[in-house]
PDB file of C-alpha atoms and ligand atoms in Angstrom:
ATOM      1  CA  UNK A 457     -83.701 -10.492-114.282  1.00 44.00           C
ATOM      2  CA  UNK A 458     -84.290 -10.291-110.705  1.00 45.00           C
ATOM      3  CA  UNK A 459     -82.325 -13.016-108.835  1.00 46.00           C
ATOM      4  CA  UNK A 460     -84.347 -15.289-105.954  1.00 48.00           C
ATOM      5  CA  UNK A 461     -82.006 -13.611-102.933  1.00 47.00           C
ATOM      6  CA  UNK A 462     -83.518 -13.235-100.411  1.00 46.00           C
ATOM      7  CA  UNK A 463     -82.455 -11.687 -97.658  1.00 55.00           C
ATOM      8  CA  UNK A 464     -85.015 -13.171 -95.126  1.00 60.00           C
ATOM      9  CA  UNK A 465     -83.595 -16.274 -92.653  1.00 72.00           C
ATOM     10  CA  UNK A 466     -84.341 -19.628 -94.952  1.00 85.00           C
ATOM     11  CA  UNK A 467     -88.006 -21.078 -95.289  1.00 95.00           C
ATOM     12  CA  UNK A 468     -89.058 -23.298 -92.978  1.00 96.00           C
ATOM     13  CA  UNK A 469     -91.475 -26.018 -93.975  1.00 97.00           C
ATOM     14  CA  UNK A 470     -93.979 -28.409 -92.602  1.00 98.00           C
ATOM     15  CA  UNK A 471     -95.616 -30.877 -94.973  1.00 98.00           C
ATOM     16  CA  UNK A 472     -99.270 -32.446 -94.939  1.00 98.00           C
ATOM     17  CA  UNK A 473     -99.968 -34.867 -96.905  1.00 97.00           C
ATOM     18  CA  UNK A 474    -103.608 -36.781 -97.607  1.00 98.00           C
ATOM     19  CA  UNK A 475    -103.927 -39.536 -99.856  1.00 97.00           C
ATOM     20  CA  UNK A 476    -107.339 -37.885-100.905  1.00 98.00           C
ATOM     21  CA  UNK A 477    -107.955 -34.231-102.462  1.00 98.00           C
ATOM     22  CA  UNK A 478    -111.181 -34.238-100.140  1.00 98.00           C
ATOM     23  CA  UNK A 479    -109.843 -34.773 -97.299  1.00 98.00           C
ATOM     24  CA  UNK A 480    -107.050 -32.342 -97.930  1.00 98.00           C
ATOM     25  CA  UNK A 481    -109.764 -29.866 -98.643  1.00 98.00           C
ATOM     26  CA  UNK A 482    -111.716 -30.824 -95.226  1.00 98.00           C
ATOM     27  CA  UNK A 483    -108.009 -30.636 -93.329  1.00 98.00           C
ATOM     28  CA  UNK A 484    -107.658 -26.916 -94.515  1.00 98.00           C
ATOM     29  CA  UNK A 485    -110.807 -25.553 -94.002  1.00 98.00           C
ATOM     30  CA  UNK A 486    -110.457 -26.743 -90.233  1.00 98.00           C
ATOM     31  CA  UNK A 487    -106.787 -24.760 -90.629  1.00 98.00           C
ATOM     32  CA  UNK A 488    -108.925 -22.124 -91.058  1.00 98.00           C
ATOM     33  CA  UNK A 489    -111.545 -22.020 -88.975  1.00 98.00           C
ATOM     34  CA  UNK A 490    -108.856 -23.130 -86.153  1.00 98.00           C
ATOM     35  CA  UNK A 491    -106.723 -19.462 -87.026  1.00 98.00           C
ATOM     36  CA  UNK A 492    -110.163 -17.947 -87.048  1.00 98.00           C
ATOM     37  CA  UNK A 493    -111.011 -19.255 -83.778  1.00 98.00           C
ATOM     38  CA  UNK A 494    -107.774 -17.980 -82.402  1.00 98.00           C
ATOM     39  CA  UNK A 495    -107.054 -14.465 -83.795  1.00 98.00           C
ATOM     40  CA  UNK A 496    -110.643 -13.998 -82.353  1.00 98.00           C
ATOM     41  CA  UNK A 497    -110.322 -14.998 -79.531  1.00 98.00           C
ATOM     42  CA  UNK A 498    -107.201 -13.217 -79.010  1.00 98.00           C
ATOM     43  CA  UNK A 499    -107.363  -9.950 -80.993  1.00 97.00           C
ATOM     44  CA  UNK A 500    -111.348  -9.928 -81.671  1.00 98.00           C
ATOM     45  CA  UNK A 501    -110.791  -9.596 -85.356  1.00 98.00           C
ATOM     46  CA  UNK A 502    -109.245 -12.211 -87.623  1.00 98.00           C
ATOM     47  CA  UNK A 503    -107.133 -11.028 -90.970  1.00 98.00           C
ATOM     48  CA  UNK A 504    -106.983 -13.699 -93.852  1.00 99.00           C
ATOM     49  CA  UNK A 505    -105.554 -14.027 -97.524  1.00 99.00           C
ATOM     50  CA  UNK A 506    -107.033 -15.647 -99.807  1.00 99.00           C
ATOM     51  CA  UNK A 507    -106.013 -17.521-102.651  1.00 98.00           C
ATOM     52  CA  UNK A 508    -106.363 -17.537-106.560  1.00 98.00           C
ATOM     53  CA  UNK A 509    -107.027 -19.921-108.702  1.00 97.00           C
ATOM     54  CA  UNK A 510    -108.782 -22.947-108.845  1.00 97.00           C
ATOM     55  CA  UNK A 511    -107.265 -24.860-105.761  1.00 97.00           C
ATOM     56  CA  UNK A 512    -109.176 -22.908-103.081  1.00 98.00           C
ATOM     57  CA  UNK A 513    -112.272 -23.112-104.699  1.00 98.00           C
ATOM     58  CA  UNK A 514    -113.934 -26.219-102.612  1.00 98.00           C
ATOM     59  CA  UNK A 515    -112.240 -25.313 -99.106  1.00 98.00           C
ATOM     60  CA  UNK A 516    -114.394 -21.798 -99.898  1.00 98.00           C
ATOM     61  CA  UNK A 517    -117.277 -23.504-100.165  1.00 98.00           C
ATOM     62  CA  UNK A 518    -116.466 -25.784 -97.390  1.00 98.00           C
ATOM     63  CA  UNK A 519    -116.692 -22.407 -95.124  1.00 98.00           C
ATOM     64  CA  UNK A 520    -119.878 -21.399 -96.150  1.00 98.00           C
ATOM     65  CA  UNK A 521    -122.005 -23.320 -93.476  1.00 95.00           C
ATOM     66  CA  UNK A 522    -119.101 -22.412 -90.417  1.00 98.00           C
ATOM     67  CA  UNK A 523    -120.096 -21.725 -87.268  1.00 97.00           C
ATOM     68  CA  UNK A 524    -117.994 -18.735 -86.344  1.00 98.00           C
ATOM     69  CA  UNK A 525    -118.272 -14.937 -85.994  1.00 98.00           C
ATOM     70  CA  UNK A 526    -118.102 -13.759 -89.760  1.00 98.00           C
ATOM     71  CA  UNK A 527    -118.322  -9.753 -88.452  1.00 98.00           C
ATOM     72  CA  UNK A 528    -114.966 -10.384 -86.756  1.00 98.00           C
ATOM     73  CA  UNK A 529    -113.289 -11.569 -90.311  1.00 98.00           C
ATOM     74  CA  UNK A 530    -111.725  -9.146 -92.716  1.00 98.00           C
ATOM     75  CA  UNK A 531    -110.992 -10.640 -96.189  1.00 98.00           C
ATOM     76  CA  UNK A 532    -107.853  -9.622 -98.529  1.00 98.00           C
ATOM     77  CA  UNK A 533    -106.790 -11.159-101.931  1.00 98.00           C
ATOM     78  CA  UNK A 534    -103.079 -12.232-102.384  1.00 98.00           C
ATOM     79  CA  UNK A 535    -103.123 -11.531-106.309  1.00 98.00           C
ATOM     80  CA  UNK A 536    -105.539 -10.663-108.918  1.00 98.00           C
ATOM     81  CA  UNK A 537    -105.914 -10.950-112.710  1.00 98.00           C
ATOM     82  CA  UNK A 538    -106.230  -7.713-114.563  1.00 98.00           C
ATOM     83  CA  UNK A 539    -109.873  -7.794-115.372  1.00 98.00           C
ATOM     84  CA  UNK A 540    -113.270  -6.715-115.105  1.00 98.00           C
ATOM     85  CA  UNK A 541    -114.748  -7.226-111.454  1.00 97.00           C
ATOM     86  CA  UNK A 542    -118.064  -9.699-112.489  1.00 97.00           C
ATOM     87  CA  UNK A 543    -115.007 -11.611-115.292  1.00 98.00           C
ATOM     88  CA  UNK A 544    -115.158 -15.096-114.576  1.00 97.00           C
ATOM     89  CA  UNK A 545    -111.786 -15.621-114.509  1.00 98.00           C
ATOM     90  CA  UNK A 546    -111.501 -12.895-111.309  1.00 98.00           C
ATOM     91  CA  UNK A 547    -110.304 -14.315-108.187  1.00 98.00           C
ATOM     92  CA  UNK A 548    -111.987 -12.671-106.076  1.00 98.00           C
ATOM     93  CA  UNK A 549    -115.210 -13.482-108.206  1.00 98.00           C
ATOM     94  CA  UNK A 550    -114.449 -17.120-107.708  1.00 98.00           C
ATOM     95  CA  UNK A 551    -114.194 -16.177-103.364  1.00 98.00           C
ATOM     96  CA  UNK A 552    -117.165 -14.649-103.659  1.00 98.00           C
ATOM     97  CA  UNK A 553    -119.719 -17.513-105.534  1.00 98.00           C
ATOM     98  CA  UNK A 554    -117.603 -20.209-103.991  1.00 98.00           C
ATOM     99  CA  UNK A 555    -118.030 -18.827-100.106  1.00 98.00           C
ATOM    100  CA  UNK A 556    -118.383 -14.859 -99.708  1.00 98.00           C
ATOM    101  CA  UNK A 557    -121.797 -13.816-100.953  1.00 98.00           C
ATOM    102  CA  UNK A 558    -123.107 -16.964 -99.141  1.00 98.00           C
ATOM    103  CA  UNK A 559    -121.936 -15.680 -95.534  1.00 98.00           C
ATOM    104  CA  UNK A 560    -122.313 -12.652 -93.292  1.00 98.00           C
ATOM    105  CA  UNK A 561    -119.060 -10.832 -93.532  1.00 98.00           C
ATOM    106  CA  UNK A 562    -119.940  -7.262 -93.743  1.00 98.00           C
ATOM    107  CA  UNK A 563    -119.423  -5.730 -97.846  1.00 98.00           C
ATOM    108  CA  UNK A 564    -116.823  -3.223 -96.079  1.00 98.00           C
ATOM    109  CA  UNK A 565    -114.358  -5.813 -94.337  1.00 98.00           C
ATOM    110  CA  UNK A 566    -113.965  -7.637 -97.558  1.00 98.00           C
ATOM    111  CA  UNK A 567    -111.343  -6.326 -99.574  1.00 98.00           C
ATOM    112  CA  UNK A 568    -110.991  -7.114-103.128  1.00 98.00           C
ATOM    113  CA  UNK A 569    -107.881  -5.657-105.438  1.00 98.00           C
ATOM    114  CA  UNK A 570    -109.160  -3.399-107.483  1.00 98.00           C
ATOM    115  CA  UNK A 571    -107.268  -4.679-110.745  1.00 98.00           C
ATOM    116  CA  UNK A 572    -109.871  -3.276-113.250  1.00 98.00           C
ATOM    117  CA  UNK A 573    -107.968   0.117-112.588  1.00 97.00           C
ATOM    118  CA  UNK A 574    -105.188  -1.769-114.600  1.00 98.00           C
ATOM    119  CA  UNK A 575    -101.731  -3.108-112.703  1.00 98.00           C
ATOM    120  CA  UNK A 576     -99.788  -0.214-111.746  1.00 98.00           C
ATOM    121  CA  UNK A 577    -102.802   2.020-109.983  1.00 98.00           C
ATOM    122  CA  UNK A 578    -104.209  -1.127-108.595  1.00 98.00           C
ATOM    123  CA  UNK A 579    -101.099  -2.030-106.892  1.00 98.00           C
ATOM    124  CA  UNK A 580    -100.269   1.273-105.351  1.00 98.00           C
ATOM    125  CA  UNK A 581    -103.921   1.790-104.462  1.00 98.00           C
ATOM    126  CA  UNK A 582    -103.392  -1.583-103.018  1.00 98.00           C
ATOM    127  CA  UNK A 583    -100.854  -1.786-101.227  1.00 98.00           C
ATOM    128  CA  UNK A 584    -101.590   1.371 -99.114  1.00 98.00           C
ATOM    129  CA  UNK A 585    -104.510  -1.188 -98.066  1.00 98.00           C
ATOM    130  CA  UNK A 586    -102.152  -3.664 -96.989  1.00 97.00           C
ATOM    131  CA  UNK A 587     -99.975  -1.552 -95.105  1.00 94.00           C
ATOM    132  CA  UNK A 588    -103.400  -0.986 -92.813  1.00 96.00           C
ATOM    133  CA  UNK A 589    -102.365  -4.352 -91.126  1.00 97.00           C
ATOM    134  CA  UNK A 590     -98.867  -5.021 -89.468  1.00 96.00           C
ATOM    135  CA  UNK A 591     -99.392  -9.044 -89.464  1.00 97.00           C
ATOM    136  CA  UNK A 592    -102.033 -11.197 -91.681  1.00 98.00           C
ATOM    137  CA  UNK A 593    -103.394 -13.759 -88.978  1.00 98.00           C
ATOM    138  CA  UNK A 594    -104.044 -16.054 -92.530  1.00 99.00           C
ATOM    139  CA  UNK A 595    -102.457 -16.272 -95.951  1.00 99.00           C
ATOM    140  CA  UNK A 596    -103.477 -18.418 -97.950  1.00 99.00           C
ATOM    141  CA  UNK A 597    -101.765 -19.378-101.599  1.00 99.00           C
ATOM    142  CA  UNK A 598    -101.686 -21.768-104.260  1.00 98.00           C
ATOM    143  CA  UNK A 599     -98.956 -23.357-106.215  1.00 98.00           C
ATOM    144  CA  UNK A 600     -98.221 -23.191-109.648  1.00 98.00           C
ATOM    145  CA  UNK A 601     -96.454 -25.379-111.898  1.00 98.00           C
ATOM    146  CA  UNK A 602     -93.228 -23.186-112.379  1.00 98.00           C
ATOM    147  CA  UNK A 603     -93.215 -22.533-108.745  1.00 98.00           C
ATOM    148  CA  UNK A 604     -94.552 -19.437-109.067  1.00 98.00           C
ATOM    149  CA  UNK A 605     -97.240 -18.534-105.909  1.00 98.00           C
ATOM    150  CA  UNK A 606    -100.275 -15.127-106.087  1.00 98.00           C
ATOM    151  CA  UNK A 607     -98.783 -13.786-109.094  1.00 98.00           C
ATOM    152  CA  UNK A 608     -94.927 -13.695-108.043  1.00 98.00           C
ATOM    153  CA  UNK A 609     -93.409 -15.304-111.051  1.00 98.00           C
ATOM    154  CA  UNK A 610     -89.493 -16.915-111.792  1.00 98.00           C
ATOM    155  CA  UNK A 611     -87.395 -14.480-113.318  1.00 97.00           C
ATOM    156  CA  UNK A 612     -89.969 -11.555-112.603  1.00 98.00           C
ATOM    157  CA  UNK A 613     -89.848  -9.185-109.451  1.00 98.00           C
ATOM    158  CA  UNK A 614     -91.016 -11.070-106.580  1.00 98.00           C
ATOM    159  CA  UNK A 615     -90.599  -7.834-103.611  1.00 98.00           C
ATOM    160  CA  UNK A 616     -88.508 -10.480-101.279  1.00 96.00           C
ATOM    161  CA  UNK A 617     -86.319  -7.505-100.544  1.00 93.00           C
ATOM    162  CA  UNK A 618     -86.795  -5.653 -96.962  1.00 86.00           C
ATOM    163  CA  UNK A 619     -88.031  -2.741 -99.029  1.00 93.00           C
ATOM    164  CA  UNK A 620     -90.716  -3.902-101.095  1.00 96.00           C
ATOM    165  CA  UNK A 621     -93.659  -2.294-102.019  1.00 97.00           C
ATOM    166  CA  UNK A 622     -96.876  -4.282-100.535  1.00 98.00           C
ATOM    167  CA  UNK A 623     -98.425  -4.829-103.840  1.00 98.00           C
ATOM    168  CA  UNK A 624     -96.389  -5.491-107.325  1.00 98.00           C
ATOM    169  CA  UNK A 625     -97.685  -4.432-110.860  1.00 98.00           C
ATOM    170  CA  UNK A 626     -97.080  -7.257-113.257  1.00 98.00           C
ATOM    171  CA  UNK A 627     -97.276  -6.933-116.951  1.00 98.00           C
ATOM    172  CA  UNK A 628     -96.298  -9.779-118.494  1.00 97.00           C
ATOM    173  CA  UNK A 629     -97.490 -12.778-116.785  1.00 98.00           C
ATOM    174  CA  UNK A 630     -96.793 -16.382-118.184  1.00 98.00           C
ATOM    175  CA  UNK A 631     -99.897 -17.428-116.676  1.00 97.00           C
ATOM    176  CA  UNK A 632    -102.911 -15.281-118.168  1.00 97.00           C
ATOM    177  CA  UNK A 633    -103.790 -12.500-118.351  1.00 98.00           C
ATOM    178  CA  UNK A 634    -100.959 -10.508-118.857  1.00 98.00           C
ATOM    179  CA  UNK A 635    -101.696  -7.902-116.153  1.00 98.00           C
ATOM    180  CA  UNK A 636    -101.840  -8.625-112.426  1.00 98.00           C
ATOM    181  CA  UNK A 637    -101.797  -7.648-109.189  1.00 98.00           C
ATOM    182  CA  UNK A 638     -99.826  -9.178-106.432  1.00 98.00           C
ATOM    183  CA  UNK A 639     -99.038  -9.087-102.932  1.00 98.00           C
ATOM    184  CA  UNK A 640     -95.067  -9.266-103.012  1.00 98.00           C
ATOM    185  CA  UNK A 641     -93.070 -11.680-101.028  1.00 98.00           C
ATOM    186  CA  UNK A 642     -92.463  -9.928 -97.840  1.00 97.00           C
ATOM    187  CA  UNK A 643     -96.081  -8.763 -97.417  1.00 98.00           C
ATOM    188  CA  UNK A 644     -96.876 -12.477 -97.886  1.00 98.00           C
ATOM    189  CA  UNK A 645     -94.893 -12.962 -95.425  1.00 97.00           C
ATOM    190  CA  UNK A 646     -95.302 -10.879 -93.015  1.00 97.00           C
ATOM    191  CA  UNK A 647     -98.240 -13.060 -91.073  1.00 98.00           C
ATOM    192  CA  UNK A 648     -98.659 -15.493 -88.396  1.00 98.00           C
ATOM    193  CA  UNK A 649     -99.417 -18.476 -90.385  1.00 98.00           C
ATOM    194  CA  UNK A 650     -99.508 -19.034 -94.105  1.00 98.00           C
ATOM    195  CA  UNK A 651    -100.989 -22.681 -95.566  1.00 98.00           C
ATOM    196  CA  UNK A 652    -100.128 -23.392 -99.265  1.00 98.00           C
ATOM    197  CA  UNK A 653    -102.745 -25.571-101.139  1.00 98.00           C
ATOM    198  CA  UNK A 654    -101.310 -28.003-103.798  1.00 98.00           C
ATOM    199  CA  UNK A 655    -103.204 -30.656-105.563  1.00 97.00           C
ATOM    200  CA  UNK A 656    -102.708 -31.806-108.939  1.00 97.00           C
ATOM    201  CA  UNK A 657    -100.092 -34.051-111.223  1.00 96.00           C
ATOM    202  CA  UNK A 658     -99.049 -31.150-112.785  1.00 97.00           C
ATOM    203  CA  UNK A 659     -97.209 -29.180-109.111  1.00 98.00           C
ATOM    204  CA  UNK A 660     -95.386 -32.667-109.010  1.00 97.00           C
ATOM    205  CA  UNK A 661     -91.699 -30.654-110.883  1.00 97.00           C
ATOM    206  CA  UNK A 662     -92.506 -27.514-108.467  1.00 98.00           C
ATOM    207  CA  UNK A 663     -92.515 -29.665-105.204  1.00 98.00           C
ATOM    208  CA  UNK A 664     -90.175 -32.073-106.182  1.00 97.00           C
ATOM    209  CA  UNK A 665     -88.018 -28.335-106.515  1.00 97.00           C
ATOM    210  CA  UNK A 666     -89.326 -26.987-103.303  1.00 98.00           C
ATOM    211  CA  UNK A 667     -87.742 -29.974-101.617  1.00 96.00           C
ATOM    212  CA  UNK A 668     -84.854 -30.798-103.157  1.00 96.00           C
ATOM    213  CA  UNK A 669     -84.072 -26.919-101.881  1.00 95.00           C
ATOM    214  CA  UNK A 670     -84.389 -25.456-105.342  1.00 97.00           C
ATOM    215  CA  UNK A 671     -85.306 -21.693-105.115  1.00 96.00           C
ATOM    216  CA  UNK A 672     -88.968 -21.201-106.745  1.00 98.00           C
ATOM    217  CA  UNK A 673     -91.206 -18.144-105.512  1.00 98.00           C
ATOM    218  CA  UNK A 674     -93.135 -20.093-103.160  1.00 98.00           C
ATOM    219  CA  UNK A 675     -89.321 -20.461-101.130  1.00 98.00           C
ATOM    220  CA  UNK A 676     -89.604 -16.078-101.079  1.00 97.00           C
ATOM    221  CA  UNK A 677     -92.342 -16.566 -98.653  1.00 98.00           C
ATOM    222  CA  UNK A 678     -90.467 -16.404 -95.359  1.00 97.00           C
ATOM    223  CA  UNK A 679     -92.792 -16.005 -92.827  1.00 97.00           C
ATOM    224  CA  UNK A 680     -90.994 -16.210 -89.011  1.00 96.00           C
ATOM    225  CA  UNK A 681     -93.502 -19.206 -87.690  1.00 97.00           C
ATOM    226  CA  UNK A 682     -92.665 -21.275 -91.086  1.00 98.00           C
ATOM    227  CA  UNK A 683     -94.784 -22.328 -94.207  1.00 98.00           C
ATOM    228  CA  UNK A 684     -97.971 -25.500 -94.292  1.00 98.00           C
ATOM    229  CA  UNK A 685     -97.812 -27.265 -97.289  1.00 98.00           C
ATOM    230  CA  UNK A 686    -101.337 -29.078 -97.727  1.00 98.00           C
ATOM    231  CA  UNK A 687    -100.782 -31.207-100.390  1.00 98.00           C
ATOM    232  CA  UNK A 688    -101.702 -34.943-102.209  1.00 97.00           C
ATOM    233  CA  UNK A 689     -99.646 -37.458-100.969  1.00 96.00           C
ATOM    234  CA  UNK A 690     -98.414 -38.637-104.607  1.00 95.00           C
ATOM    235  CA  UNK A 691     -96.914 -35.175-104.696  1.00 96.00           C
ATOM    236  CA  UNK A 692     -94.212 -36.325-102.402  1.00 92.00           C
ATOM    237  CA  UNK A 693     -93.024 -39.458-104.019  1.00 80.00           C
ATOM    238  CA  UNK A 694     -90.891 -38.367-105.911  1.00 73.00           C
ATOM    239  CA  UNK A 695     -87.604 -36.717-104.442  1.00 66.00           C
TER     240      UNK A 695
HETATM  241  C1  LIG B2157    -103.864 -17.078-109.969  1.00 59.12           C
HETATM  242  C2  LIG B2157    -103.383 -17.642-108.669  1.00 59.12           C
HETATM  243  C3  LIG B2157    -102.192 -18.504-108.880  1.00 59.12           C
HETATM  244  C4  LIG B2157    -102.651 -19.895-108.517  1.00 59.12           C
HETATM  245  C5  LIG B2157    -101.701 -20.938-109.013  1.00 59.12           C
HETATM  246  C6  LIG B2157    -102.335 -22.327-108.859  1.00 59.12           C
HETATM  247  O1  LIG B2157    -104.342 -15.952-110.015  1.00 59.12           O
HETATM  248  O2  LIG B2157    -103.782 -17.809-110.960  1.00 59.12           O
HETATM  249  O3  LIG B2157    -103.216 -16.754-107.716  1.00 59.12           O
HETATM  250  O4  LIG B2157    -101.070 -18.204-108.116  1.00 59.12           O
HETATM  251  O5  LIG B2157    -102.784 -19.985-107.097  1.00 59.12           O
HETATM  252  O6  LIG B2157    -101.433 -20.683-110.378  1.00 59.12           O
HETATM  253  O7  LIG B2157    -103.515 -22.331-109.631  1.00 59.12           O
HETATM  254  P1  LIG B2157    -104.531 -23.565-109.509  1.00 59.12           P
HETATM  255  O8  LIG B2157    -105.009 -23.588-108.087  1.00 59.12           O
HETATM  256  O9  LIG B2157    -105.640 -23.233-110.474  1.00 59.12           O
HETATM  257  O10 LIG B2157    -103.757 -24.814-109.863  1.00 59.12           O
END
């Protein structure tokens, strides 16, 4: 069983809290638009992450009317669940009817993870996708209730060594389907900003974890400008 070293300098961690889901939903979409704006501005392209899950779902569709230059944004997917592309339960099927087929990023610059080719030849074909881009200007993840963030679970490999691959195969998921597809902890990392989105009773144990300095997967995501925590303000209550 892989042990949570890590290597990388110790996470550092700003939290926002809202005493409404909606307006924590609002206060991350403008996160985004905000990165958008600047990688733009400053590079003429802008490089985000997305999120599984159900979290994300209404800051997608919170994007869908933005006013901002959709040809300049290239979309990845942090993790994926080991089905058919048009499954229901497919993140990047959920990106794409909450926010992506209702905008004008062009079909080529959005890059789902091809996990219908089953873990292991979807993470290698993957990752050699990732590796196309030194720094993500955006990743975004969710939280799960055993910590676990994309699909880096306890106890299984989490890549938060220097030498990771980009992508990690995972066969036996807690959380199903068995088979994923994740981006591993350094290539999470590896990106200007990264905003986690927690809402929910049931992430109360994994934040109360996070900040009592109890290592969880999430704490594997190192990145050198520090972590966002969007979260519900009941979520911090209790220490
Ligand atoms: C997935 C996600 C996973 C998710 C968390 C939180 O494929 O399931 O990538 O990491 O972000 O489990 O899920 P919810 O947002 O549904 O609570």
């Amino acid at each position: 069983m892989p042990l949570l070293t890590n290597s990388a300098p110790p996470q550092q961690c700003r939290w926002h809290d809202y005493s409404t889901t909606a307006e924590l939903e609002q206060a991350a979409a403008q996160a985004i638009l905000r990165a958008a704006q600047q990688a733009i501005s400053q590079r003429g392209v802008f490089h985000i992450v997305l999120a599984g899950g159900t979290s994300p779902r209404r800051v997608y569709e919170l994007l869908r009317k933005a006013d901002t230059d959709w040809a300049a944004w290239h979309v990845y997917f942090g993790d994926e669940r080991c089905l058919p592309p048009d499954h229901a339960e497919r993140n990047s099927r959920m990106a794409a009817q909450a926010w992506l087929d209702h905008v004008a990023i062009p079909p080529d610059q959005i890059h789902p993870i091809p996990a219908e080719m089953g873990a292991q030849n979807a993470a290698s074909a993957y990752a050699r996708i990732a590796e196309e881009i030194d720094f993500f200007d955006l990743v975004l993840l969710g939280l799960g209730e055993d910590g676990h963030t994309a699909s880096l679970f306890p106890g299984h490999e989490l890549g938060n060594t220097p030498n990771a691959p980009a992508a990690i195969a995972v066969f036996d998921s807690p959380k199903p389907p068995p088979q994923r597809v994740s981006l591993s902890a350094c290539r999470l990392g590896a990106a200007h900003q990264v905003i986690f989105l927690v809402t929910g009773a049931a992430k109360q144990q994994a934040i109360t974890n996070w900040r009592n300095g109890i290592s969880i997967p999430a704490t594997t995501i190192t990145p050198a400008g520090g972590v966002d925590v969007y979260l519900e303000a009941t979520l911090l209550r209790k220490r």
